[in-house]
């Protein structure tokens, strides 16, 4: 008998499992398909670290800044001493409306689990 898939696990269990993976493994998992991408992306962006000149140089590229702007709502921990990074994140966070945050979270959780119809169920995220 085949083993049950990831989809049989609750959202909380899936997130606990993902939290133990390395960034490299999470990146690989995100490439599996759209569902895995939606599941792994928040964990990939949870900690954003620009701690040395090489990572700062990478941050200054347009591609990286676009990716960060798209995923800024997932960042929970920022590790940097570069003021330019902090300014960019504050600017992006201020332009991120309440509606768009709720909508992105709804999209993410709809992929992981079924969401209730009410917006009030998401109010604790704000």
PDB file of C-alpha atoms in Angstrom:
ATOM      1  CA  UNK A   1       0.000   0.000   0.000  1.00  0.00           C
ATOM      2  CA  UNK A   2       1.444   3.436  -0.919  1.00  0.00           C
ATOM      3  CA  UNK A   3       2.199   5.928   1.812  1.00  0.00           C
ATOM      4  CA  UNK A   4      -0.271   8.795   2.220  1.00  0.00           C
ATOM      5  CA  UNK A   5       0.820  12.040   0.602  1.00  0.00           C
ATOM      6  CA  UNK A   6       1.536  15.432   2.073  1.00  0.00           C
ATOM      7  CA  UNK A   7      -2.019  16.495   1.247  1.00  0.00           C
ATOM      8  CA  UNK A   8      -3.406  14.163   3.932  1.00  0.00           C
ATOM      9  CA  UNK A   9      -1.618  16.108   6.682  1.00  0.00           C
ATOM     10  CA  UNK A  10      -3.130  19.143   8.370  1.00  0.00           C
ATOM     11  CA  UNK A  11      -1.830  22.598   7.504  1.00  0.00           C
ATOM     12  CA  UNK A  12      -0.125  22.920  10.888  1.00  0.00           C
ATOM     13  CA  UNK A  13       1.744  19.620  10.486  1.00  0.00           C
ATOM     14  CA  UNK A  14       2.894  20.565   6.979  1.00  0.00           C
ATOM     15  CA  UNK A  15       4.237  23.891   8.228  1.00  0.00           C
ATOM     16  CA  UNK A  16       6.055  22.220  11.127  1.00  0.00           C
ATOM     17  CA  UNK A  17       7.723  19.803   8.707  1.00  0.00           C
ATOM     18  CA  UNK A  18       8.759  22.616   6.372  1.00  0.00           C
ATOM     19  CA  UNK A  19      10.196  24.657   9.227  1.00  0.00           C
ATOM     20  CA  UNK A  20      12.849  21.960   9.708  1.00  0.00           C
ATOM     21  CA  UNK A  21      14.097  22.059   6.113  1.00  0.00           C
ATOM     22  CA  UNK A  22      17.108  24.054   4.965  1.00  0.00           C
ATOM     23  CA  UNK A  23      16.669  26.995   2.594  1.00  0.00           C
ATOM     24  CA  UNK A  24      18.171  24.856  -0.159  1.00  0.00           C
ATOM     25  CA  UNK A  25      15.710  22.006   0.450  1.00  0.00           C
ATOM     26  CA  UNK A  26      12.780  24.425   0.672  1.00  0.00           C
ATOM     27  CA  UNK A  27      13.833  25.961  -2.645  1.00  0.00           C
ATOM     28  CA  UNK A  28      13.874  22.526  -4.237  1.00  0.00           C
ATOM     29  CA  UNK A  29      10.487  21.622  -2.759  1.00  0.00           C
ATOM     30  CA  UNK A  30       9.025  24.869  -4.106  1.00  0.00           C
ATOM     31  CA  UNK A  31       9.904  23.705  -7.627  1.00  0.00           C
ATOM     32  CA  UNK A  32       7.788  20.520  -7.420  1.00  0.00           C
ATOM     33  CA  UNK A  33       4.488  22.115  -8.486  1.00  0.00           C
ATOM     34  CA  UNK A  34       2.209  25.086  -7.776  1.00  0.00           C
ATOM     35  CA  UNK A  35       0.845  23.628  -4.541  1.00  0.00           C
ATOM     36  CA  UNK A  36       4.317  22.956  -3.144  1.00  0.00           C
ATOM     37  CA  UNK A  37       5.435  26.419  -4.264  1.00  0.00           C
ATOM     38  CA  UNK A  38       2.545  28.038  -2.387  1.00  0.00           C
ATOM     39  CA  UNK A  39       3.320  25.927   0.663  1.00  0.00           C
ATOM     40  CA  UNK A  40       7.092  26.586   0.714  1.00  0.00           C
ATOM     41  CA  UNK A  41       7.237  30.269  -0.252  1.00  0.00           C
ATOM     42  CA  UNK A  42       6.230  31.705   3.151  1.00  0.00           C
ATOM     43  CA  UNK A  43       8.843  29.605   4.927  1.00  0.00           C
ATOM     44  CA  UNK A  44      11.497  30.572   2.365  1.00  0.00           C
ATOM     45  CA  UNK A  45      10.889  34.264   3.092  1.00  0.00           C
ATOM     46  CA  UNK A  46      10.212  34.012   6.851  1.00  0.00           C
ATOM     47  CA  UNK A  47      13.792  35.050   7.718  1.00  0.00           C
ATOM     48  CA  UNK A  48      15.388  37.621   5.428  1.00  0.00           C
ATOM     49  CA  UNK A  49      19.100  38.063   6.020  1.00  0.00           C
ATOM     50  CA  UNK A  50      21.424  40.563   4.343  1.00  0.00           C
ATOM     51  CA  UNK A  51      24.444  40.268   6.590  1.00  0.00           C
ATOM     52  CA  UNK A  52      27.504  40.615   4.354  1.00  0.00           C
ATOM     53  CA  UNK A  53      28.676  42.534   1.277  1.00  0.00           C
ATOM     54  CA  UNK A  54      27.932  39.613  -1.077  1.00  0.00           C
ATOM     55  CA  UNK A  55      24.306  39.303   0.044  1.00  0.00           C
ATOM     56  CA  UNK A  56      23.942  43.102  -0.012  1.00  0.00           C
ATOM     57  CA  UNK A  57      25.237  43.202  -3.599  1.00  0.00           C
ATOM     58  CA  UNK A  58      22.700  40.484  -4.513  1.00  0.00           C
ATOM     59  CA  UNK A  59      19.945  42.486  -2.774  1.00  0.00           C
ATOM     60  CA  UNK A  60      20.695  45.538  -4.940  1.00  0.00           C
ATOM     61  CA  UNK A  61      19.712  43.707  -8.152  1.00  0.00           C
ATOM     62  CA  UNK A  62      16.341  44.562  -9.658  1.00  0.00           C
ATOM     63  CA  UNK A  63      15.350  40.886  -9.725  1.00  0.00           C
ATOM     64  CA  UNK A  64      15.947  40.464  -5.984  1.00  0.00           C
ATOM     65  CA  UNK A  65      14.149  43.686  -5.076  1.00  0.00           C
ATOM     66  CA  UNK A  66      11.145  42.635  -7.167  1.00  0.00           C
ATOM     67  CA  UNK A  67      11.107  39.229  -5.452  1.00  0.00           C
ATOM     68  CA  UNK A  68      11.339  40.857  -2.021  1.00  0.00           C
ATOM     69  CA  UNK A  69       8.580  43.355  -2.832  1.00  0.00           C
ATOM     70  CA  UNK A  70       6.348  40.466  -3.943  1.00  0.00           C
ATOM     71  CA  UNK A  71       7.051  38.398  -0.801  1.00  0.00           C
ATOM     72  CA  UNK A  72       7.602  41.096   1.844  1.00  0.00           C
ATOM     73  CA  UNK A  73       4.439  40.068   3.694  1.00  0.00           C
ATOM     74  CA  UNK A  74       6.053  36.715   4.566  1.00  0.00           C
ATOM     75  CA  UNK A  75       9.133  38.261   6.235  1.00  0.00           C
ATOM     76  CA  UNK A  76       8.962  37.844  10.014  1.00  0.00           C
ATOM     77  CA  UNK A  77      12.629  38.237  10.929  1.00  0.00           C
ATOM     78  CA  UNK A  78      14.987  40.739   9.312  1.00  0.00           C
ATOM     79  CA  UNK A  79      18.710  40.315   9.848  1.00  0.00           C
ATOM     80  CA  UNK A  80      20.732  43.216   8.464  1.00  0.00           C
ATOM     81  CA  UNK A  81      22.773  46.237   9.415  1.00  0.00           C
ATOM     82  CA  UNK A  82      22.415  47.898   5.992  1.00  0.00           C
ATOM     83  CA  UNK A  83      20.182  50.966   6.253  1.00  0.00           C
ATOM     84  CA  UNK A  84      19.248  50.710   2.554  1.00  0.00           C
ATOM     85  CA  UNK A  85      17.674  47.302   3.146  1.00  0.00           C
ATOM     86  CA  UNK A  86      15.723  48.589   6.134  1.00  0.00           C
ATOM     87  CA  UNK A  87      14.460  51.620   4.181  1.00  0.00           C
ATOM     88  CA  UNK A  88      13.369  49.407   1.276  1.00  0.00           C
ATOM     89  CA  UNK A  89      11.471  47.027   3.562  1.00  0.00           C
ATOM     90  CA  UNK A  90       9.752  49.850   5.453  1.00  0.00           C
ATOM     91  CA  UNK A  91       8.756  51.471   2.159  1.00  0.00           C
ATOM     92  CA  UNK A  92       7.362  48.194   0.801  1.00  0.00           C
ATOM     93  CA  UNK A  93       5.553  47.402   4.040  1.00  0.00           C
ATOM     94  CA  UNK A  94       3.901  50.822   4.113  1.00  0.00           C
ATOM     95  CA  UNK A  95       2.647  50.426   0.538  1.00  0.00           C
ATOM     96  CA  UNK A  96       1.216  46.973   1.291  1.00  0.00           C
ATOM     97  CA  UNK A  97      -2.500  47.511   1.896  1.00  0.00           C
ATOM     98  CA  UNK A  98      -4.559  45.553   4.401  1.00  0.00           C
ATOM     99  CA  UNK A  99      -6.734  44.170   1.591  1.00  0.00           C
ATOM    100  CA  UNK A 100      -3.812  42.824  -0.407  1.00  0.00           C
ATOM    101  CA  UNK A 101      -2.304  41.147   2.687  1.00  0.00           C
ATOM    102  CA  UNK A 102      -5.575  39.382   3.441  1.00  0.00           C
ATOM    103  CA  UNK A 103      -6.012  38.377  -0.199  1.00  0.00           C
ATOM    104  CA  UNK A 104      -2.485  36.904  -0.443  1.00  0.00           C
ATOM    105  CA  UNK A 105      -2.959  34.986   2.791  1.00  0.00           C
ATOM    106  CA  UNK A 106      -6.304  33.691   1.576  1.00  0.00           C
ATOM    107  CA  UNK A 107      -4.673  32.502  -1.656  1.00  0.00           C
ATOM    108  CA  UNK A 108      -1.886  30.785   0.283  1.00  0.00           C
ATOM    109  CA  UNK A 109      -4.155  28.997   2.717  1.00  0.00           C
ATOM    110  CA  UNK A 110      -6.659  28.072   0.011  1.00  0.00           C
ATOM    111  CA  UNK A 111      -3.859  26.068  -1.532  1.00  0.00           C
ATOM    112  CA  UNK A 112      -2.909  24.460   1.762  1.00  0.00           C
ATOM    113  CA  UNK A 113      -6.354  24.022   3.325  1.00  0.00           C
ATOM    114  CA  UNK A 114      -9.920  25.136   2.736  1.00  0.00           C
ATOM    115  CA  UNK A 115     -10.626  28.552   4.243  1.00  0.00           C
ATOM    116  CA  UNK A 116     -13.886  29.730   5.778  1.00  0.00           C
ATOM    117  CA  UNK A 117     -15.850  32.175   3.630  1.00  0.00           C
ATOM    118  CA  UNK A 118     -15.696  34.995   6.187  1.00  0.00           C
ATOM    119  CA  UNK A 119     -12.936  37.616   6.204  1.00  0.00           C
ATOM    120  CA  UNK A 120     -13.269  37.745   9.981  1.00  0.00           C
ATOM    121  CA  UNK A 121     -11.533  34.377  10.163  1.00  0.00           C
ATOM    122  CA  UNK A 122      -8.411  36.098   8.848  1.00  0.00           C
ATOM    123  CA  UNK A 123      -8.571  39.144  11.102  1.00  0.00           C
ATOM    124  CA  UNK A 124      -6.071  37.645  13.555  1.00  0.00           C
ATOM    125  CA  UNK A 125      -3.413  37.829  10.800  1.00  0.00           C
ATOM    126  CA  UNK A 126      -3.516  41.596  10.563  1.00  0.00           C
TER     127      UNK A 126
END
